[in-house]
mmCIF file of C-alpha atoms in Angstrom:
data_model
loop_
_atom_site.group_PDB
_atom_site.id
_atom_site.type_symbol
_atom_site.label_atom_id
_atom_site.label_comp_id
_atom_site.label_asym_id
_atom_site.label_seq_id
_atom_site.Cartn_x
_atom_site.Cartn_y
_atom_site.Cartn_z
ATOM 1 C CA UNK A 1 106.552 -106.450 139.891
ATOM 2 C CA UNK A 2 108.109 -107.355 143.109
ATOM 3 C CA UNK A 3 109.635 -111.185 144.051
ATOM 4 C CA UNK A 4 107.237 -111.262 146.615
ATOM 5 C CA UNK A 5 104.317 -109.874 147.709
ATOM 6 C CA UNK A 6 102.785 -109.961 150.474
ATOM 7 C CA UNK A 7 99.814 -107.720 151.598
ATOM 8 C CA UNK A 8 101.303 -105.186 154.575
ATOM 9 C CA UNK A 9 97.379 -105.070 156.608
ATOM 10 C CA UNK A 10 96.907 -104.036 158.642
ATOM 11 C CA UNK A 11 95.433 -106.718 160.896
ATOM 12 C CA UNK A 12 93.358 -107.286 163.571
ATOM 13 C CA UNK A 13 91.817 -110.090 165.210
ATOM 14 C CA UNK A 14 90.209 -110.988 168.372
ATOM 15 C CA UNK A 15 92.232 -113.271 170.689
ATOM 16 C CA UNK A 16 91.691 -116.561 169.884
ATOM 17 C CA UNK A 17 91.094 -116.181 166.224
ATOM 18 C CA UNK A 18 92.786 -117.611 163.626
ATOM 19 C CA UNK A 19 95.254 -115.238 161.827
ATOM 20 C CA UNK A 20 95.941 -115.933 158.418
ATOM 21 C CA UNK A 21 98.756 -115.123 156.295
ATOM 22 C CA UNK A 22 100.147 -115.135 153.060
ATOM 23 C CA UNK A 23 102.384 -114.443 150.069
ATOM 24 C CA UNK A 24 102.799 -115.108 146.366
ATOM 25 C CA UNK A 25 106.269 -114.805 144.301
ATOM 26 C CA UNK A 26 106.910 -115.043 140.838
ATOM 27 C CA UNK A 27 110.769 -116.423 140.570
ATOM 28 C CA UNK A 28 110.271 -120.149 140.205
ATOM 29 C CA UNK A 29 114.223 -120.964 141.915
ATOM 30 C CA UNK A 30 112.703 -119.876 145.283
ATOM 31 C CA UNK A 31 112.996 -123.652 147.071
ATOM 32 C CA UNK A 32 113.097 -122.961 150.481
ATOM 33 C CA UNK A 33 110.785 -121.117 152.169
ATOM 34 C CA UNK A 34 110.617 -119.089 155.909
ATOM 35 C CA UNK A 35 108.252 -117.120 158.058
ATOM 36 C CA UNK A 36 109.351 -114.513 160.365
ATOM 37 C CA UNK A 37 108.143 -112.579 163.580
ATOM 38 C CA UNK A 38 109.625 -109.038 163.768
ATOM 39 C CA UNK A 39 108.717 -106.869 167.233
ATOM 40 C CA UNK A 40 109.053 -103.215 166.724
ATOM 41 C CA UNK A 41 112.984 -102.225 166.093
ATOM 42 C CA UNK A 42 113.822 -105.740 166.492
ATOM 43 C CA UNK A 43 115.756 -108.668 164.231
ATOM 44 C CA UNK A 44 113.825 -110.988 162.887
ATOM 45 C CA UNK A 45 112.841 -114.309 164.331
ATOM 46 C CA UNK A 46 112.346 -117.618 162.734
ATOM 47 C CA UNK A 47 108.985 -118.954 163.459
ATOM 48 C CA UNK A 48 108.779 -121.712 160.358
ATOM 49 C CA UNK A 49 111.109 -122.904 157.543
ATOM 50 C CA UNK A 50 109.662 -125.591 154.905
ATOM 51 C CA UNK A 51 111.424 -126.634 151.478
ATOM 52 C CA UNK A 52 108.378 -128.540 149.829
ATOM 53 C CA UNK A 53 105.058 -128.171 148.834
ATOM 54 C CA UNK A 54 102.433 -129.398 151.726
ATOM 55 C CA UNK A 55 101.999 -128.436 154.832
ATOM 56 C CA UNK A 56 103.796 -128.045 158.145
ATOM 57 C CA UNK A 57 102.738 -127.333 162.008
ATOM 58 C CA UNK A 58 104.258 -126.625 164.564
ATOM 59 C CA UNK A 59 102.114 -125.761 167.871
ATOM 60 C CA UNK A 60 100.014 -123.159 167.071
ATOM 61 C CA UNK A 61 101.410 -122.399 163.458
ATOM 62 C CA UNK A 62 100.647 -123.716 160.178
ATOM 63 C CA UNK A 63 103.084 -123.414 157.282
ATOM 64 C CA UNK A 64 101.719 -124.464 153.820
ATOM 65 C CA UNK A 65 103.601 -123.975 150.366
ATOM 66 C CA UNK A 66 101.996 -124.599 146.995
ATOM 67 C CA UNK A 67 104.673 -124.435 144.409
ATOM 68 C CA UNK A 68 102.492 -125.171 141.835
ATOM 69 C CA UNK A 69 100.671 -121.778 142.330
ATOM 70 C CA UNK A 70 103.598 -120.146 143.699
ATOM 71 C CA UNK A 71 101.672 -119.103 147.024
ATOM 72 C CA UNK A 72 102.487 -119.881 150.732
ATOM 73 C CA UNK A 73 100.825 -119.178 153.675
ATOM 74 C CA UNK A 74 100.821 -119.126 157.189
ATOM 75 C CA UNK A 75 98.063 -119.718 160.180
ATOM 76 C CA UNK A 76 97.968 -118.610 163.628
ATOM 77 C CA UNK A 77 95.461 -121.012 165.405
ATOM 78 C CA UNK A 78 94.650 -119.861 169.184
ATOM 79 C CA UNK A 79 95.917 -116.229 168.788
ATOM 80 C CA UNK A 80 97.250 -114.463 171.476
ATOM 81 C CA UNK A 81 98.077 -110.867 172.201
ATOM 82 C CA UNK A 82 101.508 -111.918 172.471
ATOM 83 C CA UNK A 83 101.478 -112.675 168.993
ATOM 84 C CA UNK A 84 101.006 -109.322 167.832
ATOM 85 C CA UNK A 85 103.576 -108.295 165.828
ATOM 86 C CA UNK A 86 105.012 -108.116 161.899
ATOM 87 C CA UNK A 87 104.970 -110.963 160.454
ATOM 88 C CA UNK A 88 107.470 -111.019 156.908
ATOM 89 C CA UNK A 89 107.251 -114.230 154.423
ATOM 90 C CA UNK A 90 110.768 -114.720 152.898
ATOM 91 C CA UNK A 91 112.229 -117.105 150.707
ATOM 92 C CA UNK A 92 115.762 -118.351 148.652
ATOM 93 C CA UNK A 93 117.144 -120.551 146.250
ATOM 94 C CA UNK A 94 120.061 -122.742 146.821
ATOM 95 C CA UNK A 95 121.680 -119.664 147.399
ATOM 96 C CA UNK A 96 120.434 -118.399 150.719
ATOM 97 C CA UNK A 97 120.103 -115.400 149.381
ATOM 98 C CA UNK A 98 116.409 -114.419 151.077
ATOM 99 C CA UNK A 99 114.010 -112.137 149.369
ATOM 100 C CA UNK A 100 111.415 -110.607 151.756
ATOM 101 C CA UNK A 101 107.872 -109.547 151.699
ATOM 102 C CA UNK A 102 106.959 -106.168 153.053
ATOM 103 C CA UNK A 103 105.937 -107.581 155.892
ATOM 104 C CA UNK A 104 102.399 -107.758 157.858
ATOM 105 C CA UNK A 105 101.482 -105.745 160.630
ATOM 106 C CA UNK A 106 99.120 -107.885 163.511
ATOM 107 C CA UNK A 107 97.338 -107.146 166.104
ATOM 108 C CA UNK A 108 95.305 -109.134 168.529
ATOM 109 C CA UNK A 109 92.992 -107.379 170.785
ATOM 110 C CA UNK A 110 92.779 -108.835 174.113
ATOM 111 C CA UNK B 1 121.582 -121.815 170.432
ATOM 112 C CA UNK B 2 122.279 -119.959 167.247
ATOM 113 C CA UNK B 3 122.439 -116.461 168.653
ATOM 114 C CA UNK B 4 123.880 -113.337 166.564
ATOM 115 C CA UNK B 5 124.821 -110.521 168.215
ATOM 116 C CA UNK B 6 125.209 -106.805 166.937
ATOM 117 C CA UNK B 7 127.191 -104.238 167.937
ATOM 118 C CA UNK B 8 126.385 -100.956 168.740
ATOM 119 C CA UNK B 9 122.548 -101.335 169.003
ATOM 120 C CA UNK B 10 121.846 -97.943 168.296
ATOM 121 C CA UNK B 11 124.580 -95.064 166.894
ATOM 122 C CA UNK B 12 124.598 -91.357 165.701
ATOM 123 C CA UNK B 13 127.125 -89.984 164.002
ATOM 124 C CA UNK B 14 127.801 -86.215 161.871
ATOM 125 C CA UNK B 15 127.419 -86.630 158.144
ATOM 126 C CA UNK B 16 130.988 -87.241 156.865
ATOM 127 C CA UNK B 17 131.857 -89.413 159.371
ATOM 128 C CA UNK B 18 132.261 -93.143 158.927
ATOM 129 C CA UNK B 19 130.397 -96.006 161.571
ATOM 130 C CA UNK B 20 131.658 -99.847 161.655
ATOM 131 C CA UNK B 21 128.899 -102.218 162.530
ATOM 132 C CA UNK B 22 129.643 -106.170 164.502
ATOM 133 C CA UNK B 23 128.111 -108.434 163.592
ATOM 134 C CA UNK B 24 129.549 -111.690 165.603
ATOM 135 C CA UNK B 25 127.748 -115.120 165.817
ATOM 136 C CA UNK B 26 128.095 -116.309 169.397
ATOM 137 C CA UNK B 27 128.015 -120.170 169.470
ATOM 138 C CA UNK B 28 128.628 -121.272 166.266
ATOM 139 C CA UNK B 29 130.441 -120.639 163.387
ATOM 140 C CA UNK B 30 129.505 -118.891 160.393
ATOM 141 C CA UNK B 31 130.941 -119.182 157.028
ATOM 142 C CA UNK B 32 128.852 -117.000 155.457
ATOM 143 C CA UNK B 33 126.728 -113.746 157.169
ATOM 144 C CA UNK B 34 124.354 -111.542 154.712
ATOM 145 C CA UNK B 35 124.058 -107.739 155.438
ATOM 146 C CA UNK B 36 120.412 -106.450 155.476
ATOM 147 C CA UNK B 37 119.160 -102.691 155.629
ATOM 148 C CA UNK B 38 115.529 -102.160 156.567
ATOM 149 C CA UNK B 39 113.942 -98.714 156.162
ATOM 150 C CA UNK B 40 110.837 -97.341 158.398
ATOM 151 C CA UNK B 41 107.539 -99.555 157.454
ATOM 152 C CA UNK B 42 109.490 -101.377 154.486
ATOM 153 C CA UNK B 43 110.724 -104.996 154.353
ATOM 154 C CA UNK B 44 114.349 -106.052 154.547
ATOM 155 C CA UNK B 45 116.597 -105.612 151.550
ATOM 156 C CA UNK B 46 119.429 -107.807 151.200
ATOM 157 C CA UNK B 47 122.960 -105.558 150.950
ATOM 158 C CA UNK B 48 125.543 -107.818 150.566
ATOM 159 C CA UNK B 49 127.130 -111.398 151.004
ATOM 160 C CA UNK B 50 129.775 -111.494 153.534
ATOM 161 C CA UNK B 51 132.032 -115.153 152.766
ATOM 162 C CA UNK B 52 134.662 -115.617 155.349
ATOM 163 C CA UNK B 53 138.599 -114.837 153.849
ATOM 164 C CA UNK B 54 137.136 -113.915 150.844
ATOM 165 C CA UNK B 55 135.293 -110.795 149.312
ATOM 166 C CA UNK B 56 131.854 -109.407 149.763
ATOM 167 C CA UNK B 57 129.812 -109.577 146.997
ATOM 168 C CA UNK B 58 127.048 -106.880 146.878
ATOM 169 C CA UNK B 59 123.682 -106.775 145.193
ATOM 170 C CA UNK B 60 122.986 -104.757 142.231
ATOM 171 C CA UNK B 61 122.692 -100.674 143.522
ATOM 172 C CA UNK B 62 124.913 -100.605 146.591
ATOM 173 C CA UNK B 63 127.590 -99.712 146.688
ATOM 174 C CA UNK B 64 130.665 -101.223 147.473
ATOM 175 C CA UNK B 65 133.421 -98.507 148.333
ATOM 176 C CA UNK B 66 130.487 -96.991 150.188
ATOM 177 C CA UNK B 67 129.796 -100.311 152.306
ATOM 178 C CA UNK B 68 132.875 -101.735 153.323
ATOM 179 C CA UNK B 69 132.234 -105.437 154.562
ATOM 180 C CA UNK B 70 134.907 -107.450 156.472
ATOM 181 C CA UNK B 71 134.646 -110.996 157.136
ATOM 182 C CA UNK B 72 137.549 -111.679 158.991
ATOM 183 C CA UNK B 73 136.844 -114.691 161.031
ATOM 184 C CA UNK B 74 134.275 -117.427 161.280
ATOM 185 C CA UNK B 75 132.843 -115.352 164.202
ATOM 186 C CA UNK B 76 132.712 -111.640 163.116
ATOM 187 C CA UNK B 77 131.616 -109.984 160.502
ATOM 188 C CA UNK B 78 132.156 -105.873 160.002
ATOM 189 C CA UNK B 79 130.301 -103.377 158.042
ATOM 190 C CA UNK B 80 131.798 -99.896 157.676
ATOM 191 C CA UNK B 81 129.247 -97.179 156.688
ATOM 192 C CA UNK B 82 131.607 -94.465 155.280
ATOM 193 C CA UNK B 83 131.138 -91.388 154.901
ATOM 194 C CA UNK B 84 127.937 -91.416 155.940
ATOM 195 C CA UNK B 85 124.961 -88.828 154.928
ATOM 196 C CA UNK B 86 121.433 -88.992 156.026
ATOM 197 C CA UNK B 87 120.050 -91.074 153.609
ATOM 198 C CA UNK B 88 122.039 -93.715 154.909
ATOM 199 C CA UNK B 89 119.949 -93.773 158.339
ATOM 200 C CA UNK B 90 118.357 -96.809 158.057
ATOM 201 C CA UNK B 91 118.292 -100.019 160.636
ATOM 202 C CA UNK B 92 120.721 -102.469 159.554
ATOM 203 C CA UNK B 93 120.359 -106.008 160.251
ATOM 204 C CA UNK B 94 122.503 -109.053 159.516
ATOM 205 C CA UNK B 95 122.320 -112.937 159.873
ATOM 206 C CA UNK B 96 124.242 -115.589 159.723
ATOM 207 C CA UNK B 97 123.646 -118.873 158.177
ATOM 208 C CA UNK B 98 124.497 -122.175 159.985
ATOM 209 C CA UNK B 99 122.934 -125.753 159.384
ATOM 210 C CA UNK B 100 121.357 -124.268 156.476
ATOM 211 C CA UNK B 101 118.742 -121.400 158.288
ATOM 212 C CA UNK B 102 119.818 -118.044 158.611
ATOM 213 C CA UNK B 103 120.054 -116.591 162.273
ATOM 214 C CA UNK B 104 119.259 -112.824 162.311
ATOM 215 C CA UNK B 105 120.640 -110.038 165.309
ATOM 216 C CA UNK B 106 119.105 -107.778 166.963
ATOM 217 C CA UNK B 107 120.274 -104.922 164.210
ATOM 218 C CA UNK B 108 121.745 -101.754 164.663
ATOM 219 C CA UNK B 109 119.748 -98.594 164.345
ATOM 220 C CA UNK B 110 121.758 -95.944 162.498
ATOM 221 C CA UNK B 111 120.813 -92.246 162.309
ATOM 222 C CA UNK B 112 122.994 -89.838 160.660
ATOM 223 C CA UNK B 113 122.615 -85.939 161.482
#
């Protein structure tokens, strides 16, 4: 069993849906918590970083964590075709060390 | 702010042959830069630990005369790919932590022939 999992989609959505996101994990030292946008052949980019259970927005993105049920998620409110991309859940322990899902291919059709 | 920078962006090299990697951080400093490798349609897999004036320390299956790391200043971090076969062609990321959140580059897209 993988440290994370995240389902790899594909995905697609109309533009303006709401994309939704998510991941589970099983190692309960994971405290801090990240989402990442990754273009095609590209670094990744840090779109939302939490470190407790509840929720967090910012713009157009939600970020909630549920320790409890070791699950996080993330929502894309107003999609646009810009946002189209692969989308990777990843997460540490004091360490910094970040485990990574596979990653989720999206697509928002115009 | 916080950018990393990678250097080259894209290399081919003979199997054999060894590649170095840059990895510098370009307006901060960075204690502490982690070495990723990220194969076609997989997720990013966490290589090694690079602490500045100190050793790398590697996660468990890579190896470490294989994957030289360098950490030489707060700035610039090195990864040395030697002797290289193609297996090792891969896209090779790192990051660099600062105020807690790791900064990633652009990575470096290796291909070995």
């Amino acid at each position: 069993q993988k440290e994370v999992e995240q389902d790899p989609g594909p995905l697609s959505v109309p533009e303006g849906a709401i994309v939704s996101l998510n991941c589970t994990y099983s190692n309960s030292a994971f405290q801090y918590f990240m989402w990442y946008r990754q273009y095609s052949r590209k670094g990744p980019e840090l779109l939302m970083y939490t470190y407790s259970s509840g929720n967090k927005e910012d713009g157009r993105f939600t970020a909630q964590v549920d320790k409890s049920s070791k699950y996080i998620s993330l929502f894309i409110r107003d999609s646009q075709p810009s946002d189209s991309a692969t989308y990777l859940c990843a997460m540490s322990g004091n360490d910094y060390k970040l485990s990574f899902g596979a990653g989720t291919t999206v697509t928002v059709r115009a | 702010g916080a950018v990393v920078s990678q250097h080259p962006s894209w290399v081919i090299c003979k199997s054999g042959t060894s590649v170095k990697i840059e990895c510098r951080s370009l307006d901060f400093q960075a204690t502490t830069m982690f070495w990723y490798r990220q194969f076609p349609k997989q997720s990013l897999m966490l290589m090694a630990t690079s602490n500045e004036g100190s050793k790398a320390t590697y996660e468990q299956g890579v190896e470490k005369d294989k994957f030289l790391i360098n950490h030489a200043s707060l700035t610039l971090s090195t990864l040395t790919v030697t002797s290289a076969h193609p297996e090792d062609s891969s896209f090779y990321i790192c990051s660099a932590l600062y105020m807690g959140e790791q900064y990633f580059g652009p990575g470096t897209r290796l291909t070995v022939t």
